[in-house]
XYZ file of C-alpha atoms in Angstrom:
524
model
C 156.173 -96.437 30.304
C 152.641 -97.041 29.027
C 151.779 -98.897 25.815
C 151.109 -95.727 23.779
C 154.513 -94.287 24.598
C 156.168 -97.594 23.764
C 154.349 -97.818 20.398
C 155.298 -94.227 19.576
C 158.952 -94.902 20.412
C 158.937 -98.033 18.243
C 157.376 -96.128 15.308
C 160.029 -93.387 15.602
C 162.774 -96.018 15.692
C 161.347 -97.827 12.661
C 161.066 -94.582 10.685
C 164.645 -93.695 11.583
C 165.844 -97.146 10.543
C 163.916 -96.918 7.269
C 165.563 -93.586 6.492
C 168.961 -95.092 7.278
C 168.250 -98.092 5.046
C 167.053 -95.822 2.218
C 170.190 -93.708 2.565
C 172.387 -96.805 2.455
C 170.534 -98.015 -0.644
C 171.230 -94.674 -2.354
C 174.896 -94.850 -1.342
C 175.128 -98.429 -2.650
C 173.467 -97.385 -5.911
C 175.956 -94.533 -6.322
C 178.881 -96.855 -5.509
C 177.727 -99.406 -8.101
C 177.186 -96.623 -10.630
C 180.706 -95.280 -10.039
C 182.188 -98.765 -10.286
C 180.412 -99.406 -13.610
C 181.585 -96.017 -14.869
C 185.236 -96.726 -13.986
C 185.118 -100.208 -15.519
C 183.612 -98.720 -18.678
C 186.369 -96.069 -18.748
C 189.087 -98.684 -18.360
C 187.799 -101.462 -20.592
C 184.855 -100.078 -22.563
C 184.790 -98.607 -26.044
C 186.163 -95.067 -26.223
C 184.021 -93.936 -29.154
C 181.273 -91.374 -28.561
C 179.236 -92.474 -31.562
C 175.814 -93.339 -30.254
C 175.522 -96.289 -32.625
C 178.335 -97.921 -30.667
C 177.467 -96.949 -27.083
C 176.913 -100.591 -26.233
C 178.903 -103.414 -27.762
C 175.882 -105.674 -27.941
C 173.162 -103.221 -28.904
C 173.070 -100.749 -31.812
C 170.873 -97.792 -30.940
C 169.360 -95.451 -33.459
C 168.386 -91.873 -32.700
C 164.730 -92.918 -32.612
C 165.432 -95.711 -30.131
C 167.465 -93.517 -27.782
C 165.335 -92.519 -24.855
C 162.312 -94.510 -26.057
C 162.906 -97.862 -24.330
C 160.087 -97.151 -21.919
C 156.992 -96.078 -23.829
C 155.457 -94.548 -20.702
C 158.239 -91.937 -20.761
C 157.073 -90.541 -24.120
C 155.467 -87.107 -23.963
C 154.441 -84.257 -26.198
C 158.047 -83.355 -27.147
C 158.909 -86.765 -28.615
C 158.272 -85.679 -32.253
C 161.273 -83.350 -31.855
C 163.446 -86.434 -31.456
C 162.607 -87.808 -34.885
C 165.781 -88.242 -36.959
C 166.764 -85.456 -39.350
C 166.405 -86.600 -42.956
C 169.627 -86.672 -44.990
C 170.166 -87.546 -48.617
C 171.363 -91.123 -48.961
C 175.116 -91.222 -49.604
C 176.195 -92.651 -52.917
C 177.430 -96.191 -52.415
C 181.026 -96.585 -53.460
C 181.813 -99.443 -55.802
C 184.971 -100.736 -57.446
C 183.664 -99.776 -60.863
C 186.010 -97.217 -62.330
C 188.540 -97.750 -59.514
C 192.069 -97.136 -60.753
C 195.263 -97.831 -58.855
C 196.967 -95.112 -60.841
C 195.118 -92.602 -58.639
C 196.585 -94.297 -55.582
C 200.116 -94.081 -57.002
C 199.693 -90.487 -58.108
C 202.598 -88.319 -56.968
C 204.989 -91.230 -56.301
C 208.168 -91.689 -58.388
C 207.731 -94.586 -60.786
C 210.322 -96.866 -62.365
C 209.946 -99.732 -64.828
C 211.549 -103.114 -64.254
C 211.777 -105.289 -67.361
C 212.445 -109.020 -67.145
C 214.102 -110.624 -70.200
C 214.922 -114.119 -71.304
C 218.522 -115.069 -70.886
C 220.517 -114.989 -74.117
C 220.824 -118.769 -74.089
C 217.050 -119.218 -73.827
C 216.170 -116.881 -76.711
C 215.872 -119.904 -79.036
C 212.608 -121.349 -80.350
C 212.227 -124.881 -78.925
C 210.370 -125.977 -82.110
C 212.622 -124.976 -84.979
C 215.651 -123.473 -83.235
C 215.264 -119.937 -84.740
C 216.565 -116.899 -82.826
C 213.690 -115.184 -80.953
C 212.966 -111.524 -81.696
C 211.444 -109.000 -79.246
C 207.736 -108.591 -80.036
C 206.851 -106.181 -77.214
C 206.329 -106.177 -73.470
C 203.385 -107.170 -71.295
C 202.368 -105.298 -68.123
C 202.017 -107.664 -65.174
C 201.522 -105.602 -61.990
C 202.657 -102.609 -59.940
C 204.403 -102.952 -56.582
C 205.407 -100.553 -53.835
C 209.058 -100.449 -52.845
C 210.187 -99.093 -49.471
C 213.634 -97.512 -49.201
C 214.813 -97.317 -45.553
C 216.222 -94.036 -44.273
C 219.968 -93.576 -44.282
C 222.352 -91.195 -42.576
C 225.188 -89.532 -44.445
C 227.878 -86.996 -43.549
C 228.139 -83.720 -45.464
C 231.518 -82.012 -45.178
C 231.104 -78.273 -45.736
C 233.917 -76.524 -47.621
C 234.146 -72.877 -48.602
C 236.021 -72.074 -51.761
C 238.496 -69.197 -51.463
C 239.489 -66.819 -54.279
C 242.325 -64.356 -54.617
C 243.154 -61.406 -56.842
C 246.769 -61.818 -58.023
C 247.088 -58.130 -58.893
C 245.948 -57.062 -55.409
C 248.388 -59.547 -53.939
C 251.317 -58.056 -55.891
C 250.344 -54.538 -54.796
C 249.875 -55.608 -51.142
C 246.127 -55.055 -51.085
C 243.547 -57.318 -49.457
C 242.540 -59.510 -52.334
C 241.077 -62.646 -50.756
C 237.383 -63.464 -51.374
C 235.251 -66.289 -49.977
C 232.069 -67.956 -51.151
C 229.101 -67.609 -48.788
C 227.882 -70.620 -46.805
C 224.542 -71.078 -45.009
C 224.467 -70.510 -41.261
C 224.461 -73.677 -39.145
C 221.211 -74.434 -37.380
C 223.159 -74.650 -34.092
C 226.699 -73.381 -33.557
C 229.369 -76.058 -33.028
C 226.864 -78.832 -33.745
C 226.471 -81.457 -36.471
C 222.697 -80.938 -36.424
C 221.006 -80.000 -39.701
C 217.532 -78.788 -40.611
C 216.635 -82.269 -41.885
C 217.920 -84.162 -38.807
C 216.265 -81.824 -36.290
C 213.012 -81.661 -38.290
C 212.914 -85.474 -38.456
C 213.517 -85.768 -34.695
C 210.658 -83.342 -34.067
C 208.377 -85.063 -36.562
C 209.000 -88.466 -34.997
C 208.290 -87.257 -31.465
C 205.468 -84.782 -31.970
C 203.624 -86.246 -34.962
C 204.389 -89.967 -34.735
C 204.613 -89.985 -30.893
C 207.974 -91.805 -30.913
C 209.829 -90.969 -27.660
C 213.499 -90.005 -27.819
C 214.795 -93.221 -26.253
C 213.335 -95.175 -29.184
C 214.677 -92.658 -31.685
C 218.079 -93.130 -30.072
C 217.892 -96.834 -30.991
C 216.882 -95.994 -34.581
C 219.860 -93.656 -35.025
C 222.194 -96.344 -33.682
C 220.734 -98.921 -36.049
C 221.388 -96.536 -38.956
C 225.053 -96.376 -37.963
C 225.184 -93.127 -36.012
C 225.034 -93.526 -32.207
C 223.545 -90.377 -30.704
C 222.178 -89.922 -27.197
C 218.624 -88.938 -26.366
C 220.101 -86.024 -24.407
C 221.584 -84.617 -27.609
C 218.289 -85.077 -29.445
C 216.499 -83.278 -26.611
C 218.981 -80.389 -26.765
C 218.406 -80.086 -30.516
C 214.672 -79.633 -29.934
C 215.009 -77.201 -27.019
C 217.690 -74.970 -28.555
C 216.259 -74.741 -32.068
C 212.817 -74.006 -30.632
C 214.212 -71.246 -28.457
C 216.412 -69.669 -31.137
C 214.368 -70.010 -34.320
C 210.868 -71.440 -33.884
C 209.452 -69.485 -30.931
C 209.280 -66.233 -32.948
C 207.157 -68.053 -35.538
C 204.756 -69.261 -32.827
C 204.566 -65.732 -31.368
C 203.603 -64.476 -34.825
C 200.948 -67.209 -35.050
C 199.558 -66.098 -31.675
C 199.402 -62.521 -32.948
C 197.439 -63.668 -36.006
C 195.184 -65.923 -33.922
C 194.077 -63.078 -31.638
C 192.896 -61.107 -34.678
C 190.184 -63.707 -35.267
C 186.688 -63.288 -33.843
C 185.962 -66.978 -33.140
C 188.372 -69.041 -31.022
C 188.484 -72.365 -29.203
C 190.431 -73.341 -26.076
C 191.149 -76.501 -24.125
C 193.681 -77.758 -21.584
C 195.121 -81.092 -20.459
C 197.474 -82.128 -17.628
C 201.136 -82.989 -18.133
C 203.808 -84.060 -15.689
C 206.904 -81.842 -15.762
C 210.019 -82.638 -13.756
C 212.363 -80.157 -12.039
C 209.844 -77.314 -11.786
C 210.910 -74.748 -9.246
C 208.887 -74.927 -6.049
C 206.871 -77.973 -7.157
C 207.083 -81.712 -6.593
C 207.678 -83.868 -9.655
C 204.347 -85.615 -9.039
C 202.223 -82.458 -9.245
C 200.262 -81.596 -12.370
C 201.185 -78.927 -14.874
C 199.043 -78.082 -17.890
C 199.269 -77.758 -21.641
C 196.766 -75.306 -23.120
C 195.724 -75.078 -26.759
C 194.060 -72.153 -28.521
C 192.627 -72.554 -32.000
C 190.873 -70.629 -34.717
C 187.451 -71.952 -35.648
C 186.535 -74.310 -38.462
C 185.115 -71.388 -40.463
C 188.308 -69.310 -40.229
C 190.415 -68.438 -43.291
C 193.589 -69.278 -41.349
C 194.013 -72.511 -39.455
C 196.069 -71.710 -36.342
C 196.775 -73.876 -33.296
C 198.892 -72.416 -30.491
C 199.972 -74.544 -27.520
C 201.046 -72.932 -24.253
C 202.683 -74.633 -21.288
C 201.716 -73.489 -17.793
C 202.675 -74.769 -14.308
C 199.007 -74.588 -13.230
C 195.392 -74.600 -14.355
C 194.409 -71.152 -13.144
C 192.080 -69.230 -15.424
C 194.634 -66.409 -15.299
C 196.588 -68.346 -17.950
C 193.733 -68.055 -20.426
C 193.106 -64.457 -19.346
C 196.725 -63.508 -20.036
C 196.936 -65.342 -23.357
C 193.646 -63.905 -24.651
C 194.349 -60.336 -23.560
C 192.632 -58.004 -26.026
C 190.374 -60.695 -27.511
C 186.720 -59.603 -27.744
C 184.976 -62.296 -29.793
C 183.366 -65.703 -29.232
C 185.322 -68.256 -27.194
C 184.341 -71.949 -27.383
C 185.354 -74.080 -24.379
C 184.175 -76.823 -22.059
C 182.577 -76.017 -18.710
C 185.843 -75.360 -16.818
C 185.174 -72.355 -14.578
C 188.651 -70.887 -15.117
C 187.620 -69.516 -18.512
C 185.221 -67.250 -16.640
C 188.211 -65.010 -15.864
C 188.383 -64.016 -19.530
C 186.253 -60.883 -19.622
C 184.437 -59.025 -22.403
C 183.852 -62.144 -24.530
C 180.882 -64.207 -25.686
C 181.324 -67.605 -24.062
C 180.115 -70.637 -26.074
C 180.012 -73.965 -24.267
C 180.397 -77.332 -25.939
C 177.391 -79.595 -26.519
C 179.685 -82.577 -27.060
C 180.697 -82.251 -23.397
C 177.054 -82.106 -22.367
C 176.314 -85.246 -24.360
C 179.350 -86.929 -22.769
C 177.854 -86.424 -19.303
C 174.697 -88.253 -20.399
C 176.750 -90.973 -22.057
C 178.690 -91.521 -18.820
C 175.354 -91.920 -17.004
C 174.294 -94.869 -19.180
C 174.134 -98.136 -17.228
C 175.715 -101.363 -18.372
C 172.353 -102.815 -19.363
C 171.084 -100.574 -22.160
C 167.600 -102.156 -21.981
C 167.102 -101.386 -18.311
C 164.785 -98.702 -16.984
C 167.786 -96.712 -15.732
C 168.917 -96.210 -19.347
C 165.800 -94.256 -20.320
C 166.712 -90.840 -18.937
C 170.370 -90.625 -20.094
C 169.366 -92.054 -23.471
C 166.774 -89.349 -23.920
C 169.339 -86.692 -23.024
C 171.657 -88.126 -25.693
C 168.799 -88.124 -28.189
C 168.210 -84.393 -27.652
C 171.930 -83.681 -28.132
C 172.043 -85.856 -31.247
C 169.127 -83.934 -32.684
C 171.113 -80.686 -32.402
C 174.180 -82.250 -34.013
C 172.080 -83.661 -36.848
C 170.673 -80.238 -37.644
C 174.194 -78.800 -37.550
C 175.285 -81.337 -40.155
C 172.306 -80.310 -42.257
C 173.245 -76.616 -42.025
C 177.013 -77.079 -42.520
C 177.140 -75.673 -46.064
C 174.862 -72.677 -45.435
C 176.116 -69.116 -45.162
C 176.513 -67.820 -41.560
C 173.432 -65.633 -41.952
C 171.217 -68.465 -43.218
C 172.656 -70.869 -40.666
C 171.618 -68.536 -37.841
C 168.079 -68.290 -39.246
C 167.784 -72.068 -39.618
C 169.120 -72.664 -36.123
C 166.465 -70.439 -34.619
C 163.809 -72.184 -36.701
C 164.840 -75.807 -36.129
C 167.138 -76.011 -33.105
C 165.526 -73.463 -30.790
C 162.384 -75.638 -30.319
C 164.588 -78.645 -29.553
C 166.462 -76.616 -26.950
C 163.263 -75.390 -25.326
C 161.930 -78.935 -25.107
C 165.282 -80.133 -23.716
C 165.358 -77.498 -20.944
C 161.769 -78.263 -19.965
C 162.500 -81.986 -19.853
C 165.763 -81.453 -17.933
C 164.116 -79.247 -15.271
C 161.280 -81.740 -14.705
C 163.577 -84.766 -14.705
C 166.150 -83.166 -12.394
C 163.611 -83.258 -9.557
C 163.179 -87.037 -9.930
C 166.834 -88.189 -9.732
C 169.525 -88.295 -7.065
C 171.567 -85.072 -7.232
C 174.900 -86.872 -6.816
C 174.165 -89.660 -9.290
C 175.691 -89.615 -12.773
C 172.415 -88.627 -14.409
C 171.851 -86.003 -11.706
C 175.250 -84.461 -12.452
C 174.525 -84.544 -16.195
C 171.242 -82.685 -15.779
C 172.748 -80.169 -13.349
C 175.699 -79.523 -15.675
C 173.339 -78.706 -18.541
C 170.995 -76.556 -16.456
C 173.825 -74.666 -14.746
C 175.289 -73.698 -18.144
C 172.037 -73.069 -20.011
C 172.870 -69.516 -21.082
C 176.357 -70.340 -22.407
C 175.129 -73.480 -24.144
C 172.760 -71.301 -26.181
C 175.334 -68.611 -27.078
C 176.046 -70.297 -30.418
C 172.561 -69.232 -31.592
C 173.710 -65.584 -31.629
C 176.099 -65.943 -34.582
C 176.082 -68.327 -37.533
C 179.893 -68.539 -37.440
C 179.829 -70.102 -33.975
C 179.862 -73.882 -33.745
C 178.046 -76.270 -31.458
C 181.089 -78.089 -30.063
C 184.684 -77.571 -29.006
C 185.850 -80.611 -30.958
C 188.376 -78.632 -33.015
C 190.371 -77.800 -29.855
C 190.017 -81.330 -28.498
C 191.176 -82.836 -31.794
C 194.154 -80.452 -31.811
C 195.248 -81.448 -28.318
C 194.670 -85.180 -28.889
C 198.086 -85.778 -30.578
C 199.658 -84.350 -27.429
C 197.709 -86.755 -25.211
C 198.682 -89.690 -27.452
C 202.344 -88.680 -27.276
C 202.083 -88.211 -23.503
C 201.176 -91.893 -23.111
C 204.502 -92.804 -24.742
C 206.950 -90.299 -23.247
C 204.918 -89.917 -19.977
C 206.519 -86.641 -18.808
C 208.614 -83.618 -19.786
C 212.095 -83.601 -18.260
C 212.133 -79.869 -17.532
C 210.058 -76.694 -17.938
C 212.298 -75.800 -20.896
C 211.396 -79.115 -22.518
C 207.691 -78.476 -21.918
C 207.954 -75.042 -23.541
C 209.790 -76.517 -26.525
C 207.096 -79.190 -26.841
C 204.403 -76.497 -26.848
C 206.314 -74.651 -29.577
C 206.696 -77.664 -31.865
C 203.131 -78.907 -31.299
C 201.930 -75.436 -32.302
C 203.806 -75.672 -35.596
C 202.916 -79.244 -36.556
C 199.227 -78.859 -35.710
C 199.041 -75.518 -37.521
C 200.770 -77.080 -40.521
C 198.247 -79.936 -40.507
C 195.302 -77.535 -40.367
C 196.670 -75.737 -43.449
C 197.174 -78.920 -45.466
C 200.981 -78.952 -45.174
C 203.341 -81.866 -44.769
C 204.476 -81.353 -41.171
C 208.029 -82.601 -41.684
C 208.496 -80.443 -44.784
C 207.231 -77.373 -42.947
C 209.605 -77.907 -40.000
C 212.536 -78.418 -42.364
C 211.473 -75.352 -44.369
C 211.595 -73.161 -41.248
C 214.826 -74.599 -39.873
C 216.642 -74.315 -43.201
C 215.695 -70.654 -43.767
C 215.505 -68.908 -40.391
C 219.111 -69.425 -39.143
C 221.200 -66.381 -39.981
C 218.355 -63.850 -39.804
C 218.040 -61.267 -37.068
C 214.283 -61.567 -36.649
C 214.031 -58.562 -34.334
C 215.485 -56.284 -37.016
C 213.671 -58.048 -39.870
C 210.229 -59.053 -38.500
C 208.775 -59.173 -42.028
C 210.641 -62.475 -42.488
C 208.095 -64.095 -40.172
C 205.261 -63.159 -42.550
C 207.014 -65.249 -45.211
C 207.158 -68.218 -42.811
C 203.410 -68.392 -42.178
C 201.819 -71.668 -43.381
C 199.375 -69.867 -45.657
C 202.148 -67.996 -47.518
C 202.055 -68.897 -51.217
C 205.672 -70.071 -51.354
C 205.294 -72.149 -48.176
C 202.153 -73.761 -49.580
C 203.942 -74.615 -52.805
C 207.022 -76.056 -51.064
C 205.374 -77.931 -48.186
C 201.999 -79.098 -49.489
C 201.098 -82.644 -48.476
């Protein structure tokens, strides 16, 4: 082998080794990025407020994306913060505790001198009452108590009918029991549901509370109360809510995993899903409907939304693509979250520049949305096209140029690709002023479920999962209509037993949370 051949072989080997080293460096960078991301997920702050992205550094909208001045270009003026009126600073002047106590029962407690001390120490005269002096107000807590109500039915007879051998016995009417052959009542079942689905108290802890109050009851019995009352009385209400929800033109949807035991044909460790469908923030009726499903297939959304033709707000999950004949709005909060996840640990490093600038663009859109919140839908659409459309155009141009400069499988690469892949659906909200820029209303509705899931960890059966979906639908719908959730559950459970809802479907109209009587009885 001559020298030229040897040199050429060495050059080829060196080039190959350099490529290998560069590839390993990229893999190491991705591994470190993933490790930082997981550590941040486990131990970092969960807030998505950009002023708290880093515990050590507070970042304003102007600072985001502008750490490296060489990165500034002609679109940077679009990132200037939107001007808001300064909020009025709250002071204690004019603060009255009476407003805090408003609506609470109030009792006076008067302290007197003992009879033996009602003597003047100077001249020994008997003291006379001159008035009373207010000292302070206090809050008293009365613990819950359990009592037994024995139901009797008074019986009447007609003496004349009795003498003439006619049927002359008459009985007073009594309300139907919530469950046959059970000591459950509307108040006890409603409280069990409220504790589990609003306060996230699992049944094993409720079991201890009942025992402490003097009535030992098993968690199995409490579970049966929830499942049976949901199946017999509450499911028809949720079906009516679903019917009303599908009449709306603007909906939101989201889904989250849940572990369900004893599902037919599935291992206990496999994932099932809880779906939530919601009316929009601009809707006259606040409705939240939860639906349990053994899987995450888009067919679940397709089946639930059958006949719906309006605007559907979701995240980027591809399963929603199976819902046809709709206008699909994607969530900008999810897009911003991808950029947030791409932020490195050191917010002042060069690697923070690109994700920070992506966040700044998203923040600019959200700031304009806050500015336009009180406008009519027509004016909001006009303002969006005037103010937000240029921001979007600058964002897409920046994203396309930047996407060519980053690793495709890096966090920032995935963030840019997510945005670019969903460009059309991310701009759908510009078509109608009633559409919103994020899917936060669905996420906020499903969050109580995720909080409860951390405490009770799984559903014991598919029936239990369906009952949970039913009750979550009612409590979240009640909350969105300004109702006290416990009062609404008790209202339903105390009135529905005894009715044949198939023969009298109009009863369900009277049970809707926006009904005037329901509002009056169950208002928070």
